[in-house]
Coordinates of C-alpha atoms and ligand atoms in Angstrom, one line a residue:
M196 CA 191.2 65.7 -88.9
K197 CA 189.1 65.2 -92.1
T198 CA 185.5 65.4 -91.0
L199 CA 184.0 62.0 -90.5
K200 CA 180.4 60.9 -90.8
A201 CA 179.1 58.9 -87.8
V202 CA 176.3 56.3 -87.8
I203 CA 174.6 55.9 -84.5
L204 CA 172.8 52.6 -84.1
V205 CA 169.5 53.3 -82.4
G206 CA 167.1 50.8 -84.0
G207 CA 166.9 48.2 -81.3
E208 CA 163.7 47.4 -79.3
G209 CA 165.5 47.6 -76.0
T210 CA 163.8 44.4 -74.7
R211 CA 165.9 44.2 -71.6
L212 CA 164.8 47.7 -70.6
R213 CA 161.1 46.9 -70.6
P214 CA 158.7 48.1 -69.4
L215 CA 160.4 51.5 -69.8
T216 CA 160.9 51.0 -73.5
Y217 CA 157.2 50.3 -74.2
S218 CA 156.5 54.0 -74.3
R219 CA 159.9 55.5 -75.2
P220 CA 162.6 54.1 -77.4
K221 CA 165.9 53.5 -75.5
P222 CA 167.7 56.6 -77.0
M223 CA 164.9 58.8 -75.6
V224 CA 165.0 57.6 -72.0
P225 CA 166.1 60.5 -69.9
V226 CA 169.6 60.6 -68.3
A227 CA 169.9 63.5 -65.8
G228 CA 166.8 65.1 -67.3
R229 CA 167.7 64.8 -71.1
P230 CA 167.4 62.0 -73.6
L231 CA 170.4 59.6 -73.6
L232 CA 170.9 60.2 -77.3
E233 CA 171.4 64.0 -76.7
H234 CA 174.3 63.2 -74.4
V235 CA 175.8 60.8 -77.0
I236 CA 175.5 63.3 -79.8
E237 CA 176.9 66.2 -77.7
R238 CA 180.0 64.1 -76.9
L239 CA 180.5 63.3 -80.6
A240 CA 180.2 67.0 -81.5
R241 CA 182.7 67.9 -78.8
Y242 CA 185.2 65.6 -80.5
G243 CA 184.7 67.3 -83.9
V244 CA 182.0 65.1 -85.5
R245 CA 179.7 67.3 -87.6
E246 CA 177.6 64.8 -89.6
V247 CA 175.5 62.1 -88.0
V248 CA 173.2 59.5 -89.5
L249 CA 170.7 57.8 -87.1
A250 CA 169.9 54.2 -88.0
L251 CA 166.4 53.8 -86.6
G252 CA 163.8 51.1 -86.5
Y253 CA 161.7 51.0 -83.3
L254 CA 159.5 54.0 -82.4
P255 CA 161.4 56.3 -84.8
D256 CA 158.9 59.3 -84.8
A257 CA 159.7 60.3 -81.2
I258 CA 163.4 60.5 -82.0
R259 CA 162.9 62.5 -85.3
A260 CA 160.5 64.9 -83.6
Y261 CA 163.0 65.7 -80.8
F262 CA 166.2 66.1 -82.8
G263 CA 165.0 67.5 -86.1
D264 CA 167.9 68.5 -88.4
G265 CA 170.4 68.5 -85.5
S266 CA 171.1 72.2 -85.8
S267 CA 170.4 72.9 -82.1
L268 CA 173.3 70.5 -81.3
G269 CA 175.6 72.0 -84.0
I270 CA 175.5 69.0 -86.3
A271 CA 173.9 67.9 -89.5
L272 CA 171.5 65.0 -88.7
S273 CA 169.9 62.6 -91.1
Y274 CA 167.7 59.5 -90.6
E275 CA 167.4 56.0 -92.0
V276 CA 164.5 53.9 -90.9
E277 CA 164.5 50.1 -91.3
E278 CA 161.2 48.4 -92.1
K279 CA 162.4 45.3 -90.3
P280 CA 165.5 45.1 -88.0
L281 CA 168.6 44.5 -90.0
G282 CA 171.0 44.1 -87.0
T283 CA 173.8 46.4 -86.2
A284 CA 175.9 45.6 -89.3
G285 CA 172.9 45.1 -91.7
A286 CA 171.7 48.7 -90.8
V287 CA 175.1 50.2 -91.7
R288 CA 175.5 48.0 -94.9
R289 CA 172.5 49.7 -96.5
L290 CA 174.1 53.1 -95.9
L291 CA 177.4 52.2 -97.6
P292 CA 176.7 54.0 -100.9
S293 CA 176.7 57.3 -99.0
F294 CA 180.3 56.9 -97.7
D295 CA 183.4 57.7 -99.7
G296 CA 186.0 56.8 -97.1
S297 CA 186.4 56.0 -93.4
F298 CA 183.4 56.4 -91.1
L299 CA 182.4 55.9 -87.5
V300 CA 179.8 53.5 -86.1
L301 CA 178.6 53.5 -82.5
N302 CA 176.0 51.9 -80.4
G303 CA 173.5 54.6 -79.3
D304 CA 173.1 53.2 -75.8
I305 CA 176.5 53.9 -74.3
L306 CA 178.1 56.9 -72.5
M307 CA 181.9 57.1 -72.6
E308 CA 184.7 59.4 -73.5
V309 CA 186.9 58.6 -76.5
D310 CA 189.5 60.8 -78.2
I311 CA 188.1 60.3 -81.6
A312 CA 191.0 62.1 -83.4
A313 CA 193.5 59.7 -81.8
L314 CA 191.3 56.7 -82.6
V315 CA 191.1 57.6 -86.3
R316 CA 194.8 58.4 -86.4
R317 CA 195.6 54.9 -85.1
H318 CA 193.2 53.3 -87.6
H319 CA 195.1 55.0 -90.5
E320 CA 198.5 54.4 -89.1
K321 CA 197.8 50.7 -88.9
G322 CA 196.1 50.5 -92.3
A323 CA 193.2 48.6 -90.8
V324 CA 189.8 47.9 -92.5
A325 CA 188.2 48.1 -89.0
T326 CA 189.4 49.5 -85.7
L327 CA 187.4 48.7 -82.5
T328 CA 187.6 50.7 -79.3
I329 CA 188.1 48.3 -76.4
H330 CA 188.4 48.7 -72.7
E331 CA 189.4 46.4 -69.8
V332 CA 186.9 45.1 -67.3
E333 CA 187.2 43.1 -64.0
D334 CA 184.5 40.6 -64.9
P335 CA 184.2 40.0 -68.7
R336 CA 181.3 37.5 -68.4
P337 CA 178.5 39.8 -69.6
F338 CA 180.5 41.2 -72.5
G339 CA 182.0 40.4 -75.9
L340 CA 185.7 39.7 -75.4
V341 CA 188.2 41.1 -77.9
E342 CA 191.6 39.4 -77.8
V343 CA 194.5 41.4 -79.3
D344 CA 198.2 40.7 -79.9
E345 CA 201.0 42.9 -78.6
E346 CA 200.6 45.3 -81.6
G347 CA 196.9 45.7 -80.8
R348 CA 195.7 43.6 -83.8
V349 CA 192.6 41.6 -83.0
V350 CA 193.2 37.9 -83.0
R351 CA 189.9 36.5 -81.6
F352 CA 186.4 37.4 -80.6
L353 CA 184.7 35.5 -77.8
E354 CA 181.0 36.3 -76.9
K355 CA 180.1 36.3 -73.2
P356 CA 182.7 33.8 -71.8
K357 CA 181.1 31.5 -69.1
Q358 CA 183.8 31.1 -66.5
P359 CA 187.5 31.8 -65.8
P360 CA 190.2 31.4 -66.9
F361 CA 189.5 34.2 -69.4
P362 CA 191.9 34.6 -72.3
C363 CA 191.9 38.4 -71.7
R364 CA 189.8 41.2 -70.1
T365 CA 189.5 43.5 -73.0
V366 CA 185.9 44.0 -74.3
N367 CA 184.2 45.7 -77.1
S368 CA 183.3 49.4 -76.2
G369 CA 180.8 49.7 -79.0
L370 CA 182.5 52.3 -81.2
Y371 CA 184.3 51.5 -84.5
V372 CA 186.1 53.2 -87.4
L373 CA 185.4 51.3 -90.6
E374 CA 186.5 51.4 -94.2
P375 CA 183.8 50.7 -96.7
E376 CA 185.6 47.4 -97.6
A377 CA 184.8 46.1 -94.1
L378 CA 181.2 45.7 -95.2
S379 CA 181.1 45.8 -99.1
W380 CA 181.2 42.0 -99.3
V381 CA 178.2 41.7 -97.0
E382 CA 174.8 40.9 -98.7
E383 CA 172.3 43.8 -98.7
D384 CA 169.0 43.7 -96.7
V385 CA 169.9 40.7 -94.5
H386 CA 170.1 40.7 -90.7
R387 CA 173.8 40.9 -89.7
M388 CA 175.5 41.8 -86.5
F389 CA 179.0 43.3 -86.2
E390 CA 179.8 41.5 -83.0
T391 CA 178.9 37.9 -84.1
D392 CA 178.9 38.0 -87.9
V393 CA 181.0 40.7 -89.6
F394 CA 184.0 41.1 -87.3
P395 CA 184.6 37.3 -86.9
S396 CA 184.2 36.9 -90.7
L397 CA 186.8 39.7 -91.3
L398 CA 189.3 37.7 -89.2
A399 CA 188.5 34.6 -91.1
R400 CA 189.1 36.5 -94.3
R401 CA 192.5 37.6 -92.9
E402 CA 191.6 41.3 -93.0
K403 CA 193.4 43.6 -90.7
V404 CA 191.2 44.4 -87.7
C405 CA 192.8 46.6 -85.1
S406 CA 192.0 47.9 -81.6
Y407 CA 192.2 51.2 -79.7
L408 CA 192.4 50.8 -76.0
R409 CA 190.5 53.4 -74.1
S410 CA 190.2 54.2 -70.4
G411 CA 187.9 56.1 -68.2
P412 CA 184.2 55.5 -67.4
W413 CA 182.1 53.4 -69.7
R414 CA 178.4 52.7 -69.1
D415 CA 175.6 51.2 -71.2
I416 CA 171.9 51.2 -70.4
G417 CA 171.1 47.7 -71.4
T418 CA 169.1 47.0 -68.2
P419 CA 167.1 49.0 -65.6
S420 CA 169.9 48.7 -63.0
S421 CA 172.5 50.0 -65.4
Y422 CA 170.1 52.7 -66.5
L423 CA 169.7 53.8 -62.8
A424 CA 173.5 53.6 -62.3
M425 CA 174.0 55.8 -65.4
N426 CA 171.8 58.5 -63.9
M427 CA 173.4 58.2 -60.5
E428 CA 176.8 58.7 -62.1
A429 CA 175.6 61.6 -64.2
L430 CA 174.2 63.3 -61.1
G431 CA 177.2 62.4 -59.0
Q432 CA 179.1 65.2 -60.8
E433 CA 176.6 67.8 -59.5
Q434 CA 176.1 69.2 -56.0
G435 CA 173.0 70.3 -54.3
L436 CA 169.6 71.1 -55.9
R437 CA 168.9 72.2 -59.5
S438 CA 165.3 73.1 -60.0
G439 CA 163.3 73.9 -63.2
E440 CA 160.9 76.8 -63.7
G441 CA 157.8 76.8 -61.6
S442 CA 158.9 74.0 -59.3
R443 CA 157.9 74.5 -55.6
I444 CA 159.5 72.9 -52.5
H445 CA 157.8 73.3 -49.2
S446 CA 160.0 74.9 -46.6
S447 CA 159.7 71.9 -44.2
A448 CA 160.8 69.4 -46.9
E449 CA 164.2 67.9 -46.6
V450 CA 166.3 68.0 -49.7
K451 CA 169.8 66.4 -49.8
G452 CA 171.5 66.7 -53.2
P453 CA 172.3 66.0 -55.8
V454 CA 168.7 66.5 -56.8
L455 CA 167.5 67.6 -60.2
L456 CA 163.9 68.7 -60.6
G457 CA 162.2 69.4 -63.9
R458 CA 159.7 72.2 -64.4
G459 CA 156.5 72.5 -62.5
C460 CA 157.3 69.9 -59.8
R461 CA 155.7 70.1 -56.3
I462 CA 157.4 68.8 -53.2
E463 CA 155.0 69.0 -50.3
K464 CA 155.3 69.5 -46.5
D465 CA 157.7 67.1 -44.7
A466 CA 158.6 65.2 -47.9
T467 CA 162.2 64.0 -48.2
L468 CA 164.3 63.9 -51.4
R469 CA 167.6 62.2 -50.8
G470 CA 169.9 62.3 -53.8
P471 CA 170.9 61.3 -56.3
V472 CA 167.3 61.9 -57.4
V473 CA 166.0 63.0 -60.8
L474 CA 162.3 64.2 -61.2
G475 CA 161.0 65.0 -64.6
D476 CA 158.5 67.8 -65.4
G477 CA 155.3 67.9 -63.4
C478 CA 156.1 65.4 -60.6
I479 CA 154.4 65.6 -57.2
V480 CA 155.9 64.2 -54.0
E481 CA 153.1 64.5 -51.4
E482 CA 153.2 65.2 -47.7
G483 CA 155.6 63.1 -45.8
A484 CA 156.7 60.9 -48.8
R485 CA 160.3 60.0 -49.3
V486 CA 162.2 59.5 -52.6
E487 CA 165.8 58.3 -52.5
R488 CA 168.3 57.3 -55.2
S489 CA 165.6 57.1 -57.9
V490 CA 164.7 58.4 -61.3
L491 CA 161.1 59.6 -61.9
W492 CA 160.1 60.6 -65.4
E493 CA 157.3 63.1 -66.1
R494 CA 154.1 63.6 -64.1
V495 CA 154.8 60.9 -61.5
R496 CA 152.8 61.2 -58.3
V497 CA 154.2 59.8 -55.0
G498 CA 151.4 59.7 -52.5
R499 CA 151.4 60.7 -48.9
K500 CA 154.0 58.9 -46.8
A501 CA 155.0 56.6 -49.7
H502 CA 158.6 55.4 -50.0
V503 CA 160.4 55.2 -53.2
V504 CA 164.0 53.9 -53.1
D505 CA 166.3 52.8 -55.9
A506 CA 163.4 52.9 -58.3
V507 CA 162.7 53.9 -61.9
L508 CA 159.2 55.2 -62.5
A509 CA 158.1 56.1 -66.1
D510 CA 155.7 58.8 -67.2
G511 CA 152.5 59.2 -65.3
V512 CA 153.2 56.5 -62.6
V513 CA 151.1 56.8 -59.5
I514 CA 152.3 55.5 -56.1
E515 CA 149.4 55.3 -53.8
P516 CA 149.6 56.8 -50.3
G517 CA 151.5 54.7 -47.7
V518 CA 153.1 52.3 -50.2
A519 CA 156.7 51.3 -49.6
L520 CA 158.0 50.2 -53.0
P521 CA 160.4 47.3 -52.8
P522 CA 163.9 48.7 -53.6
G523 CA 164.8 48.3 -57.3
T524 CA 161.1 48.6 -58.5
V525 CA 160.7 49.6 -62.2
L526 CA 157.3 50.7 -63.4
G527 CA 156.3 51.5 -67.0
S528 CA 154.2 54.4 -68.2
G529 CA 150.9 54.8 -66.5
E530 CA 151.3 51.9 -64.0
S531 CA 150.4 52.4 -60.4
A532 CA 151.5 50.8 -57.1
L533 CA 148.8 50.1 -54.6
A534 CA 149.1 49.7 -50.8
A535 CA 146.7 46.8 -51.1
T536 CA 148.3 44.0 -49.1
K537 CA 148.4 43.8 -45.3
S538 CA 152.0 42.7 -45.3
G539 CA 152.9 46.2 -46.6
Q540 CA 154.2 44.8 -49.9
A541 CA 153.3 46.9 -52.9
S542 CA 151.6 45.4 -55.8
S543 CA 151.4 47.0 -59.2
R544 CA 148.8 47.1 -62.0
Ligands
LIG224 P1 167.9 44.5 -76.1 O1 166.7 44.1 -76.8 O2 167.6 44.8 -74.6 O3 169.1 43.6 -76.2 O4 168.4 46.0 -76.6 P2 168.7 46.5 -78.1 O5 167.6 46.1 -79.0 O6 169.0 47.9 -78.0 O7 170.0 45.7 -78.5 P3 171.5 45.9 -78.1 O8 171.6 46.5 -76.8 O9 172.3 44.7 -78.4 O10 171.9 47.0 -79.2 C1 173.0 47.8 -79.2 C2 172.8 49.0 -80.0 O11 172.5 48.7 -81.4 C3 171.6 49.8 -79.5 O12 171.9 51.2 -79.6 C4 170.5 49.4 -80.5 O13 169.5 50.4 -80.7 C5 171.2 49.1 -81.8 N1 170.6 48.1 -82.6 C6 170.4 46.8 -82.2 N2 169.8 46.1 -83.2 C7 169.6 47.0 -84.2 C8 169.0 46.9 -85.5 O14 168.5 45.9 -86.0 N3 169.0 48.0 -86.3 C9 169.5 49.2 -85.8 N4 169.5 50.3 -86.7 N5 170.1 49.3 -84.6 C10 170.1 48.2 -83.8

């Protein structure tokens, strides 16, 4: 396969993932202890991609500082930062002069497996200007539907259909192969989205837009619950306990895997960790506290006898002693939960 450049779209503000994205941009939120974007780039590299451009906007410095020139991941990495958000297609439009043939574009907030060589082969065999990876879902309502004919050619796009009957169950997976002509007609420096502007316009222009049907797991981290689910799935492939340097677990603590601890964590007497659980560096679970099916970022403190279940707690969160967090709680950086009310309901500040 001729080596292809890939553009990863990572400029969005991640509003649905707030408050987590106030302090870290979505690509940097940890999945099984490492930034999501690191998993995405590793998968691309595994399928032979060697050159990646990151299209950035929101909180770009944290991303640049972590990934540098990409050499530690075996790829050449470069960065383009938008002054104002240009949308998924507008961001790629401004990179067009640096492409001399087919290239890949993907949303940076998705984990999936795609045989990229097979995808690109199909794109060329069909002679398409754009080929979209698609997959089938049970309930297409939250997604962008992509209706295809028996040859796999796209005939219609339908954003978030409200109710059945649905014309199809194939949805956009968020990875495309494009020819420069797919975008060369688009104005520069204007906000444009692939999903709602460019792809429907290509159909209206009678351009050949094709699809590549993929199978296997697909997960995005648009919302806190899908973020938690992505972590649970990533850890589901592991067994037991994996613990970073300097972490200490009291001999009376109960640990049921899969549990992943960063460096310098402390799990005190009679505490319980019931996996899947991820704790970032420097977390403390105090005496008798319980953490279950949750993701804790760095330096989180769970006070004595507190309960944390199905929760996502960002850097530096403090759960006061005795608090039972309502399941599904999401707290942003530096927030704390107090055992203030008599009803036992936690409040946060
Ligand atoms: P929400 O605000 O919660 O919808 O999240 P988001 O801003 O990430 O938007 P969305 O999930 O629709 O974006 C899908 C992918 O495209 C993500 O990886 C975003 O980072 C990226 N993206 C969205 N808008 C832009 C943009 O204007 N510029 C760039 N470079 N990337 C974008």
